[in-house]
Short mmCIF file of C-alpha atoms in Angstrom, two decimals:
data_model
loop_
_atom_site.label_atom_id
_atom_site.label_comp_id
_atom_site.label_asym_id
_atom_site.label_seq_id
_atom_site.Cartn_x
_atom_site.Cartn_y
_atom_site.Cartn_z
CA MET A 46 0.00 0.00 0.00
CA TYR A 47 2.84 2.40 0.88
CA HIS A 48 4.66 1.67 -2.43
CA LYS A 49 1.49 2.37 -4.40
CA PHE A 50 1.16 5.70 -2.61
CA LYS A 51 4.81 6.65 -3.59
CA ILE A 52 4.10 5.85 -7.26
CA TYR A 53 0.92 7.99 -7.25
CA ARG A 54 2.85 10.86 -5.65
CA LYS A 55 5.58 10.71 -8.36
CA ILE A 56 2.97 10.73 -11.12
CA PHE A 57 1.20 13.71 -9.48
CA LYS A 58 4.49 15.68 -9.23
CA ALA A 59 5.24 14.97 -12.89
CA LEU A 60 2.04 16.70 -13.96
CA GLY A 61 2.00 20.37 -14.83
CA LEU A 62 0.99 22.97 -12.21
CA LYS A 63 -2.32 23.80 -13.89
CA THR A 64 -3.23 20.12 -14.13
CA ARG A 65 -2.47 19.55 -10.45
CA VAL A 66 -4.59 22.57 -9.43
CA LEU A 67 -7.47 21.32 -11.58
CA ILE A 68 -7.31 17.85 -9.98
CA VAL A 69 -7.39 19.35 -6.45
CA VAL A 70 -10.43 21.49 -7.32
CA ILE A 71 -12.28 18.50 -8.80
CA PHE A 72 -11.62 16.32 -5.72
CA THR A 73 -12.68 19.13 -3.38
CA CYS A 74 -15.98 19.57 -5.24
CA LEU A 75 -16.64 15.83 -5.17
CA LEU A 76 -16.01 15.76 -1.41
CA VAL A 77 -18.48 18.63 -0.83
CA VAL A 78 -21.17 16.85 -2.90
CA ILE A 79 -20.64 13.56 -1.02
CA LEU A 80 -20.85 15.24 2.41
CA SER A 81 -23.98 17.20 1.41
CA PHE A 82 -25.69 14.04 0.13
CA SER A 83 -24.79 12.19 3.33
CA ASN A 84 -26.21 14.98 5.49
CA ASN A 85 -29.48 15.09 3.54
CA LEU A 86 -29.81 11.32 3.75
CA ASN A 87 -29.30 11.43 7.53
CA ASN A 88 -31.96 14.12 7.86
CA GLN A 89 -34.44 12.08 5.82
CA LEU A 90 -33.78 9.03 7.96
CA LEU A 91 -34.33 11.07 11.11
CA ASP A 92 -37.60 12.49 9.75
CA ALA A 93 -38.76 8.99 8.90
CA THR A 94 -38.45 7.89 12.53
CA THR A 95 -41.15 10.26 13.76
CA ASN A 96 -44.66 11.18 12.75
CA ASP A 97 -43.96 14.86 13.08
CA SER A 98 -40.48 16.24 12.46
CA LYS A 99 -41.17 19.02 14.96
CA VAL A 100 -40.84 16.41 17.71
CA LEU A 101 -37.12 16.17 16.89
CA ASP A 102 -36.58 19.65 18.27
CA THR A 103 -37.52 18.59 21.80
CA PRO A 104 -36.25 15.65 23.87
CA ARG A 105 -38.78 13.01 24.88
CA ASP A 106 -40.04 13.40 28.44
CA THR A 107 -41.58 9.96 28.76
CA LEU A 108 -42.19 10.31 32.51
CA ILE A 109 -43.89 13.72 32.17
CA GLY A 110 -41.78 15.54 34.72
CA GLY A 111 -41.89 12.61 37.14
CA LEU A 112 -45.67 12.27 37.00
CA LEU A 113 -45.26 8.68 35.79
CA THR A 114 -43.15 5.97 37.36
CA ALA A 115 -40.59 4.04 35.32
CA ASP A 116 -41.60 0.76 36.99
CA PHE A 117 -43.63 -0.61 34.06
CA ASP A 118 -42.71 -2.72 31.05
CA GLU A 119 -43.21 -0.35 28.11
CA ALA A 120 -44.41 -3.05 25.70
CA SER A 121 -47.29 -4.06 27.99
CA CYS A 122 -48.88 -0.62 27.57
CA LEU A 123 -47.36 1.35 24.70
CA SER A 124 -49.41 4.48 25.33
CA ARG A 125 -48.04 5.01 28.84
CA TYR A 126 -44.70 6.38 27.69
CA GLN A 127 -45.59 7.37 24.11
CA LYS A 128 -48.74 9.45 24.26
CA SER A 129 -47.32 12.67 25.65
CA SER A 130 -43.94 12.57 23.92
CA LEU A 131 -44.83 11.58 20.37
CA TYR A 132 -48.32 12.84 19.58
CA ARG A 133 -48.56 16.11 21.42
CA LYS A 134 -46.49 19.19 21.96
CA PRO A 135 -44.90 19.13 25.42
CA SER A 136 -47.32 20.40 28.03
CA PRO A 137 -46.40 23.79 29.51
CA TYR A 138 -47.94 22.59 32.79
CA LYS A 139 -45.49 20.73 35.01
CA PRO A 140 -46.60 18.61 37.97
CA SER A 141 -45.55 19.89 41.37
CA GLU A 142 -42.87 18.01 43.28
CA TYR A 143 -45.44 17.51 46.02
CA LEU A 144 -47.87 15.81 43.62
CA VAL A 145 -45.09 13.55 42.31
CA SER A 146 -44.12 12.60 45.87
CA LYS A 147 -47.76 12.00 46.81
CA LEU A 148 -48.26 9.68 43.82
CA ARG A 149 -45.21 7.60 44.71
CA SER A 150 -46.49 7.29 48.30
CA TYR A 151 -49.91 6.29 47.02
CA GLU A 152 -48.41 3.57 44.82
CA MET A 153 -46.76 2.03 47.87
CA LEU A 154 -50.08 2.18 49.75
CA HIS A 155 -51.88 0.46 46.89
CA ARG A 156 -49.29 -2.31 46.71
CA ARG A 157 -49.72 -2.87 50.44
CA CYS A 158 -53.54 -2.81 50.43
CA GLY A 159 -54.67 -3.79 46.93
CA PRO A 160 -56.41 -6.99 45.87
CA ASP A 161 -54.69 -10.29 46.79
CA THR A 162 -52.98 -8.76 49.81
CA LYS A 163 -53.41 -9.82 53.43
CA ALA A 164 -54.74 -6.36 54.31
CA TYR A 165 -57.42 -6.54 51.58
CA LYS A 166 -58.51 -10.00 52.70
CA GLU A 167 -58.89 -8.84 56.31
CA ALA A 168 -60.78 -5.71 55.22
CA THR A 169 -63.29 -7.69 53.13
CA GLU A 170 -63.80 -10.24 55.89
CA SER A 171 -64.71 -7.41 58.25
CA LEU A 172 -67.67 -6.60 56.00
CA ASN A 173 -69.25 -9.90 57.02
CA ARG A 174 -69.22 -8.85 60.68
CA ASP A 175 -70.52 -5.31 60.03
CA GLU A 176 -69.42 -4.05 63.46
CA ASN A 177 -69.65 -0.54 64.89
CA TYR A 178 -66.46 1.20 63.79
CA ALA A 179 -66.77 3.94 66.36
CA ASP A 180 -64.37 1.66 68.24
CA LYS A 181 -61.03 2.59 66.66
CA SER A 182 -59.50 -0.74 67.69
CA LEU A 183 -61.58 -2.38 64.96
CA ASN A 184 -60.10 -0.28 62.18
CA GLY A 185 -57.78 -2.27 59.96
CA GLU A 186 -54.60 -1.19 58.23
CA CYS A 187 -56.32 0.04 55.06
CA ARG A 188 -59.44 1.96 54.08
CA TYR A 189 -61.05 1.85 50.64
CA VAL A 190 -63.18 3.81 48.18
CA VAL A 191 -64.89 1.87 45.40
CA TRP A 192 -65.71 3.65 42.14
CA MET A 193 -68.84 2.38 40.41
CA ALA A 194 -68.98 2.54 36.60
CA GLY A 195 -72.00 4.26 35.11
CA TYR A 196 -73.15 6.53 32.28
CA GLY A 197 -71.00 7.40 29.24
CA LEU A 198 -67.25 7.17 28.84
CA GLY A 199 -66.66 10.90 29.36
CA ASN A 200 -68.60 10.83 32.64
CA ARG A 201 -66.66 7.77 33.78
CA MET A 202 -63.26 9.31 33.18
CA LEU A 203 -64.23 12.56 34.94
CA THR A 204 -65.65 10.76 37.96
CA LEU A 205 -62.80 8.26 38.15
CA ALA A 206 -60.32 11.15 38.33
CA SER A 207 -62.48 12.83 40.99
CA VAL A 208 -62.66 9.69 43.14
CA PHE A 209 -58.92 9.11 42.80
CA LEU A 210 -58.27 12.68 43.95
CA TYR A 211 -60.49 12.03 46.96
CA ALA A 212 -58.49 8.85 47.64
CA LEU A 213 -55.24 10.84 47.55
CA LEU A 214 -56.62 13.40 49.98
CA THR A 215 -57.96 10.83 52.46
CA GLU A 216 -55.29 8.11 52.09
CA ARG A 217 -57.82 5.57 50.88
CA VAL A 218 -57.19 2.87 48.29
CA ILE A 219 -59.25 3.25 45.12
CA LEU A 220 -60.75 0.12 43.58
CA VAL A 221 -62.49 0.21 40.21
CA ASP A 222 -65.75 -1.57 39.36
CA ASN A 223 -64.68 -4.08 36.70
CA ARG A 224 -68.09 -5.31 35.57
CA LYS A 225 -68.02 -3.02 32.54
CA ASP A 226 -65.17 -2.65 30.03
CA VAL A 227 -62.52 -0.77 32.02
CA SER A 228 -59.82 -3.38 31.40
CA ASP A 229 -60.57 -3.30 27.63
CA LEU A 230 -59.96 0.45 27.58
CA LEU A 231 -57.28 1.34 30.10
CA CYS A 232 -54.03 -0.17 31.33
CA GLU A 233 -53.33 -0.59 35.04
CA PRO A 234 -51.99 2.73 36.41
CA PHE A 235 -50.28 1.47 39.60
CA PRO A 236 -47.15 -0.71 39.41
CA GLY A 237 -46.99 -4.14 41.03
CA THR A 238 -50.70 -4.31 41.84
CA SER A 239 -54.20 -3.90 40.36
CA TRP A 240 -56.87 -1.27 40.71
CA LEU A 241 -59.63 -3.63 39.50
CA LEU A 242 -62.17 -4.65 42.14
CA PRO A 243 -62.44 -8.46 42.27
CA LEU A 244 -65.69 -9.65 40.71
CA ASP A 245 -66.63 -11.58 43.85
CA PHE A 246 -66.69 -8.43 46.03
CA LYS A 247 -69.83 -8.82 48.14
CA LEU A 248 -71.01 -5.19 48.04
CA MET A 249 -71.45 -5.35 44.25
CA LYS A 250 -74.22 -7.90 44.81
CA TYR A 251 -76.52 -5.24 46.26
CA PRO A 252 -77.06 -6.16 49.91
CA TYR A 253 -80.58 -5.55 51.19
CA GLY A 254 -81.96 -6.29 47.70
CA TYR A 255 -81.65 -2.62 46.62
CA ASP A 256 -79.81 -1.08 43.73
CA TYR A 257 -77.44 1.69 44.73
CA ASN A 258 -79.59 4.83 44.68
CA LYS A 259 -80.87 7.51 47.03
CA GLU A 260 -83.21 5.02 48.69
CA TYR A 261 -80.43 2.58 49.53
CA PRO A 262 -80.42 2.02 53.35
CA ARG A 263 -76.68 2.75 53.65
CA CYS A 264 -76.82 5.88 51.48
CA TYR A 265 -75.08 8.62 53.45
CA GLY A 266 -77.56 11.34 52.45
CA THR A 267 -80.50 9.24 53.57
CA MET A 268 -78.86 8.20 56.83
CA SER A 269 -77.93 11.80 57.69
CA GLU A 270 -81.50 12.96 56.97
CA ASN A 271 -82.80 10.20 59.24
CA HIS A 272 -80.15 10.92 61.92
CA SER A 273 -79.20 7.25 61.83
CA ILE A 274 -75.48 7.87 61.68
CA ASN A 275 -73.30 9.72 64.17
CA SER A 276 -69.86 9.55 65.77
CA SER A 277 -70.97 6.76 68.12
CA SER A 278 -72.54 4.63 65.39
CA ILE A 279 -70.19 4.05 62.43
CA PRO A 280 -71.07 1.34 59.86
CA SER A 281 -68.53 -0.79 58.00
CA TYR A 282 -69.48 0.83 54.69
CA LEU A 283 -71.47 3.70 53.19
CA TYR A 284 -72.85 4.46 49.75
CA MET A 285 -72.22 7.97 48.37
CA HIS A 286 -74.77 9.20 45.82
CA LEU A 287 -72.98 11.90 43.81
CA LEU A 288 -75.07 11.82 40.65
CA HIS A 289 -76.79 14.72 38.87
CA ASP A 290 -79.91 14.17 41.01
CA SER A 291 -78.13 14.18 44.39
CA ARG A 292 -79.82 16.01 47.27
CA ASP A 293 -78.41 18.68 49.57
CA SER A 294 -77.84 15.93 52.14
CA ASP A 295 -75.79 13.95 49.61
CA LYS A 296 -73.73 17.02 48.70
CA MET A 297 -72.76 17.59 52.33
CA PHE A 298 -70.19 14.88 51.53
CA PHE A 299 -67.83 17.75 50.61
CA CYS A 300 -68.07 19.48 54.01
CA GLN A 301 -65.53 19.16 56.82
CA LYS A 302 -67.99 18.18 59.55
CA ASP A 303 -69.38 15.34 57.46
CA GLN A 304 -65.93 14.21 56.37
CA ASP A 305 -64.86 13.90 60.00
CA LEU A 306 -67.51 11.21 60.34
CA ILE A 307 -67.13 9.61 56.89
CA ASP A 308 -63.38 9.31 57.47
CA LYS A 309 -64.00 6.62 60.12
CA VAL A 310 -65.90 4.33 57.72
CA PRO A 311 -63.62 1.59 56.30
CA TRP A 312 -65.42 1.17 52.97
CA LEU A 313 -67.06 3.79 50.73
CA ILE A 314 -69.00 2.97 47.56
CA VAL A 315 -69.19 6.00 45.27
CA GLN A 316 -71.50 6.35 42.31
CA ALA A 317 -71.12 9.56 40.34
CA ASN A 318 -71.64 10.93 36.85
CA VAL A 319 -70.26 14.45 37.36
CA TYR A 320 -66.78 15.91 37.85
CA PHE A 321 -67.00 16.82 41.53
CA ALA A 322 -63.34 17.77 42.09
CA PRO A 323 -64.04 21.57 42.27
CA SER A 324 -66.20 21.15 45.38
CA LEU A 325 -63.44 19.34 47.25
CA TRP A 326 -61.76 22.77 47.52
CA PHE A 327 -64.60 23.96 49.80
CA ASN A 328 -63.29 21.70 52.57
CA PRO A 329 -60.58 23.69 54.46
CA THR A 330 -58.55 20.57 55.25
CA PHE A 331 -58.65 19.38 51.64
CA GLN A 332 -57.93 22.87 50.33
CA THR A 333 -54.65 23.12 52.27
CA GLU A 334 -53.49 19.88 50.66
CA LEU A 335 -54.88 20.73 47.20
CA VAL A 336 -52.97 24.01 47.02
CA LYS A 337 -49.71 22.08 47.53
CA LEU A 338 -50.68 19.40 45.03
CA PHE A 339 -51.86 21.82 42.36
CA PRO A 340 -50.29 25.29 42.59
CA GLU A 341 -51.81 25.85 39.12
CA LYS A 342 -55.41 25.15 40.04
CA GLU A 343 -56.71 24.55 36.53
CA THR A 344 -54.34 21.58 36.08
CA VAL A 345 -56.16 19.11 38.35
CA PHE A 346 -57.72 16.92 35.67
CA HIS A 347 -54.87 17.52 33.22
CA HIS A 348 -52.31 15.97 35.58
CA LEU A 349 -54.55 13.25 37.05
CA ALA A 350 -55.76 12.10 33.63
CA ARG A 351 -52.23 11.87 32.23
CA TYR A 352 -51.25 9.82 35.29
CA LEU A 353 -54.27 7.50 35.39
CA PHE A 354 -55.51 6.98 31.86
CA HIS A 355 -53.33 4.93 29.51
CA PRO A 356 -55.22 3.38 26.57
CA THR A 357 -54.67 -0.34 26.04
CA ASN A 358 -52.50 -1.42 23.11
CA GLN A 359 -55.61 -2.20 21.05
CA VAL A 360 -56.97 1.32 21.54
CA TRP A 361 -53.54 2.88 21.09
CA ASP A 362 -53.18 1.17 17.71
CA MET A 363 -56.38 2.97 16.62
CA VAL A 364 -54.92 6.30 17.75
CA THR A 365 -51.51 5.92 16.11
CA GLU A 366 -52.79 4.49 12.82
CA TYR A 367 -55.31 7.30 12.34
CA TYR A 368 -52.87 9.99 13.42
CA ASN A 369 -50.16 8.75 11.07
CA ALA A 370 -52.56 8.43 8.14
CA HIS A 371 -54.39 11.76 8.43
CA LEU A 372 -52.94 14.23 10.95
CA SER A 373 -49.17 13.81 11.14
CA LYS A 374 -48.27 15.86 8.05
CA ALA A 375 -50.40 18.92 8.86
CA GLU A 376 -48.77 22.17 9.99
CA GLU A 377 -51.78 22.85 12.23
CA ARG A 378 -54.52 20.63 13.65
CA LEU A 379 -57.95 21.87 14.74
CA GLY A 380 -60.34 19.68 16.71
CA ILE A 381 -64.11 20.22 16.52
CA GLN A 382 -66.26 18.12 18.86
CA ILE A 383 -70.02 18.29 18.30
CA ARG A 384 -72.58 16.99 20.78
CA VAL A 385 -76.26 17.61 20.01
CA PHE A 386 -78.42 17.44 23.11
CA GLY A 387 -82.16 17.00 23.14
CA ASN A 388 -84.70 14.95 21.27
CA PRO A 389 -84.51 14.66 18.36
CA ALA A 390 -80.75 14.79 17.96
CA GLY A 391 -78.88 14.66 14.68
CA TYR A 392 -77.76 17.06 11.97
CA PHE A 393 -79.23 20.56 12.17
CA LYS A 394 -78.50 23.54 9.95
CA HIS A 395 -78.47 25.94 12.92
CA VAL A 396 -75.72 23.85 14.54
CA MET A 397 -73.76 23.77 11.28
CA ASP A 398 -74.11 27.56 11.00
CA GLN A 399 -72.90 27.87 14.60
CA ILE A 400 -69.78 25.80 13.89
CA VAL A 401 -68.90 27.80 10.78
CA GLY A 402 -69.67 31.09 12.54
CA CYS A 403 -67.49 30.24 15.53
CA THR A 404 -64.48 28.88 13.64
CA GLN A 405 -64.39 31.72 11.11
CA ARG A 406 -65.16 34.48 13.62
CA GLU A 407 -62.33 33.26 15.86
CA LYS A 408 -59.94 32.81 12.87
CA LEU A 409 -59.68 29.09 13.52
CA LEU A 410 -60.70 28.34 9.94
CA PRO A 411 -60.26 30.63 6.94
CA GLU A 412 -63.23 32.15 5.14
CA LEU A 413 -64.01 31.11 1.59
CA ASP A 414 -62.87 33.49 -1.11
CA THR A 415 -65.44 34.87 -3.51
CA GLN A 416 -62.80 35.20 -6.22
CA GLU A 417 -60.22 32.82 -7.58
CA VAL A 418 -57.02 33.26 -5.59
CA GLU A 419 -53.66 31.68 -5.99
CA ILE A 420 -52.92 29.09 -3.35
CA SER A 421 -50.04 30.28 -1.21
CA LYS A 422 -46.61 29.05 -2.23
CA THR A 423 -46.17 27.50 1.20
CA LYS A 424 -49.44 25.59 0.82
CA LYS A 425 -50.05 25.55 4.57
CA HIS A 426 -51.95 22.38 5.39
CA LYS A 427 -54.57 22.58 8.15
CA ALA A 428 -56.17 19.31 9.28
CA VAL A 429 -59.61 19.50 10.90
CA LEU A 430 -60.57 16.54 13.08
CA VAL A 431 -64.32 16.25 13.74
CA ALA A 432 -65.73 14.09 16.54
CA SER A 433 -69.48 13.60 16.34
CA LEU A 434 -72.08 10.86 16.20
CA TYR A 435 -73.31 12.44 12.97
CA PRO A 436 -71.13 12.44 9.80
CA GLU A 437 -73.07 15.24 8.08
CA TYR A 438 -71.16 17.98 9.93
CA SER A 439 -67.78 16.87 8.61
CA GLN A 440 -69.26 16.15 5.18
CA ASN A 441 -70.52 19.72 4.89
CA LEU A 442 -67.17 21.14 6.04
CA THR A 443 -65.44 18.97 3.44
CA LYS A 444 -67.73 20.29 0.68
CA MET A 445 -67.07 23.86 1.76
CA TYR A 446 -63.31 23.63 1.62
CA SER A 447 -62.91 21.29 -1.35
CA ASN A 448 -65.06 23.24 -3.81
CA ARG A 449 -63.75 26.78 -3.33
CA PRO A 450 -60.42 28.39 -2.43
CA THR A 451 -59.88 29.97 0.98
CA SER A 452 -59.14 33.66 1.51
CA THR A 453 -55.72 32.76 2.93
CA GLY A 454 -54.78 30.20 0.30
CA GLU A 455 -54.55 27.50 2.97
CA ILE A 456 -55.40 23.89 2.21
CA VAL A 457 -58.07 22.64 4.65
CA GLU A 458 -58.74 18.92 4.90
CA VAL A 459 -61.48 17.50 7.13
CA TYR A 460 -61.44 14.09 8.80
CA GLN A 461 -63.92 12.21 10.98
CA PRO A 462 -62.90 8.79 12.39
CA SER A 463 -66.46 7.57 13.04
CA GLY A 464 -70.09 8.63 12.87
CA GLU A 465 -72.17 5.96 14.55
CA ARG A 466 -75.32 8.11 15.07
CA VAL A 467 -76.26 6.30 18.30
CA GLN A 468 -74.25 6.27 21.53
CA GLN A 469 -73.59 2.64 22.47
CA THR A 470 -72.14 2.83 25.97
CA ASP A 471 -70.80 -0.51 27.27
CA THR A 472 -70.34 -1.88 23.75
CA LYS A 473 -66.63 -2.70 23.72
CA ILE A 474 -65.65 -1.52 20.24
CA HIS A 475 -67.80 1.62 20.51
CA ASP A 476 -66.16 2.64 23.78
CA GLN A 477 -62.72 1.87 22.37
CA LYS A 478 -63.40 4.11 19.37
CA ALA A 479 -64.65 6.86 21.69
CA LEU A 480 -61.51 6.68 23.82
CA ALA A 481 -59.30 6.72 20.72
CA GLU A 482 -61.09 9.82 19.45
CA MET A 483 -60.65 11.59 22.80
CA TYR A 484 -56.90 11.06 22.51
CA LEU A 485 -56.86 12.16 18.87
CA MET A 486 -58.77 15.32 19.82
CA SER A 487 -56.31 15.96 22.64
CA SER A 488 -53.44 15.93 20.11
CA THR A 489 -54.80 18.94 18.21
CA ASP A 490 -53.32 22.45 18.48
CA LYS A 491 -56.67 24.20 19.01
CA ILE A 492 -60.06 22.79 19.92
CA VAL A 493 -63.76 23.70 19.73
CA THR A 494 -66.18 21.69 21.89
CA SER A 495 -69.88 21.64 22.66
CA ALA A 496 -71.16 23.07 25.93
CA ARG A 497 -71.84 20.55 28.69
CA SER A 498 -70.18 17.71 26.81
CA THR A 499 -68.12 15.43 29.05
CA PHE A 500 -66.42 13.99 25.93
CA GLY A 501 -65.24 17.50 25.12
CA TYR A 502 -64.17 18.18 28.70
CA VAL A 503 -61.93 15.11 28.75
CA SER A 504 -60.45 15.83 25.31
CA TYR A 505 -59.33 19.42 25.86
CA SER A 506 -58.16 18.93 29.43
CA LEU A 507 -56.10 15.87 28.48
CA GLY A 508 -54.38 17.97 25.82
CA GLY A 509 -53.83 20.97 28.11
CA LEU A 510 -55.96 23.11 25.78
CA LYS A 511 -58.19 26.08 26.59
CA PRO A 512 -61.17 25.44 24.34
CA TRP A 513 -63.59 27.51 22.36
CA LEU A 514 -66.97 26.49 23.83
CA LEU A 515 -70.04 26.31 21.58
CA TYR A 516 -73.06 27.66 23.46
CA GLN A 517 -75.97 25.26 23.69
CA PRO A 518 -78.62 26.36 21.14
CA THR A 519 -82.18 27.08 22.23
CA ASN A 520 -85.33 26.97 20.08
CA PHE A 521 -83.35 25.54 17.15
CA THR A 522 -81.61 28.87 16.68
CA THR A 523 -77.91 29.62 16.22
CA PRO A 524 -76.63 31.39 19.37
CA ASN A 525 -75.19 34.88 18.97
CA PRO A 526 -72.30 34.92 19.67
CA PRO A 527 -71.83 31.29 18.65
CA CYS A 528 -69.00 30.51 21.10
CA LEU A 529 -66.49 31.91 23.56
CA ARG A 530 -62.90 31.11 24.54
CA SER A 531 -62.55 29.56 27.99
CA THR A 532 -59.88 30.90 30.32
CA SER A 533 -59.52 27.49 32.01
CA MET A 534 -58.85 23.98 30.74
CA GLU A 535 -60.63 22.34 33.70
CA PRO A 536 -63.87 20.39 33.20
CA CYS A 537 -67.10 21.78 34.62
CA PHE A 538 -68.89 20.28 37.65
CA LEU A 539 -72.36 20.50 36.10
CA THR A 540 -74.54 19.96 39.20
CA PRO A 541 -72.59 21.25 42.22
CA PRO A 542 -73.90 22.32 45.64
CA SER A 543 -75.83 25.56 45.29
CA HIS A 544 -74.45 26.74 48.63
CA GLY A 545 -71.50 26.42 50.97
CA CYS A 546 -71.15 24.39 54.15
CA GLU A 547 -72.42 25.18 57.66
CA ALA A 548 -72.20 28.95 58.26
CA ASP A 549 -71.94 29.58 54.50
CA TRP A 550 -75.15 27.69 53.78
CA GLY A 551 -76.86 30.63 52.10
CA THR A 552 -73.84 31.70 50.04
CA ASN A 553 -73.73 31.16 46.28
CA SER A 554 -71.21 28.33 45.80
CA GLY A 555 -69.71 30.17 42.83
CA LYS A 556 -68.71 33.10 45.07
CA ILE A 557 -67.15 31.38 48.08
CA LEU A 558 -63.65 30.97 46.61
CA PRO A 559 -62.17 33.28 43.95
CA PHE A 560 -60.78 30.37 41.95
CA VAL A 561 -63.96 28.23 42.05
CA ARG A 562 -66.45 30.04 39.83
CA HIS A 563 -69.42 29.30 37.62
CA CYS A 564 -68.71 27.67 34.27
CA GLU A 565 -68.89 29.77 31.11
CA ASP A 566 -70.69 27.21 28.96
CA ILE A 567 -73.95 26.80 30.88
CA MET A 568 -76.62 29.35 31.70
CA TYR A 569 -76.77 28.69 35.43
CA GLY A 570 -74.95 26.68 38.09
CA GLY A 571 -71.88 24.65 37.35
CA LEU A 572 -68.48 25.13 39.00
CA LYS A 573 -65.02 25.22 37.50
CA LEU A 574 -61.47 25.85 38.68
CA TYR A 575 -59.67 28.92 37.34
CA ASP A 576 -56.22 30.40 37.83
CA GLU A 577 -57.21 33.85 36.55
CA PHE A 578 -59.26 35.67 39.19
#
């Protein structure tokens, strides 16, 4: 090899000066071309490894600032460590160190007290004796709160987060009613244990022959009205009725005096269909803890949902396949969620006019141009994701933006994953599609949702988005204005207490605390957490 090099050097020296200079220039140019090609190829390969090249600019925070634990096998639940780092911009809302510490402590509690543990077995056996737990010596190592599944998927996710927050505040172990399709939708959130209530749990067999409702003999509201419960007479379990039709006596659950008594009961069964977290702030003891957990008050559901709710691999496949096929290439993604309340429900022109009026008035979608305009050289691509039971809304948007140019020259493409016309709660594939669409909606950059819709509440709060809220129409007329921008990403507690506790009984519940105020999207009542006072 060395001898060959000496021969080449002699030949090079024998050449004329101009020839040597020319050879050097040619080799230099070739080297530049090769390096440039290599760099472009590397960039293309990097872009091919992600669904959105913008993600390359930011490192993956798979544990979401410590919100999640690293104690899970990633393959068993792909969404756990992918959903926030690959399909959304990083959230500007970081969990507090106190919340992270509290979650790690809770995980240890759940491992110690969850199903198949000695403590759980002893606690369930105590239900057979049904003793008076005013005697503290009878209290076991662990106390529990059981969440009962009911109503639609949006309601379930909102109430499950609310009950888990209550469990954090009271150091109870949450167990989830598994008679529906929870395990088909969500992965286990706590490492080394399960949150699923065993199917043989005796209190799910309706003791006394009653369904769980306001008339149930162990319903706390009923017992407090009848004065059949007090500090000297504590049952082994209580049923909490926190549905939309709950009474004042049921809603006293949030008050300190009542919690002092409820705290002694080993087992609580909670049935709810509303997001009751805002009213927990009325309790002074809870409020002290909540302020440390959530310094940014409007992040309660945002953080709890990202901690608790991890779609199963089957659901996550639906999310990733649809996102890659339709949304990944867009420069901007707009979500529009449409819920039509009332009977009949379906496609209505006044609702369509409201959607167009809101999105164009708020500059979320461009207006149509009356004259032929040249599409902008950049050809900005805006993807519109529609979530609705009715396909006609997305079909009409598609017709609008495919037949005429926009005033901005943007390309607008409209997508709707499903349009099943009828809500089919508890049908496995229907609920899986609904959950997938919630996560797709949460991946958008901006979002418009219908007033009072729990599906919309979950979607925008998961994504850390402050939504544009479509007012609920009355008399089949388009509201004017059609929508407003919310200043909070928290869901609304639709049927809260109308008053405070004890001395504040006559006070409007929306005026007790500056950061717990009435919701913008309903005409009366409703409570929501805000950071802006």
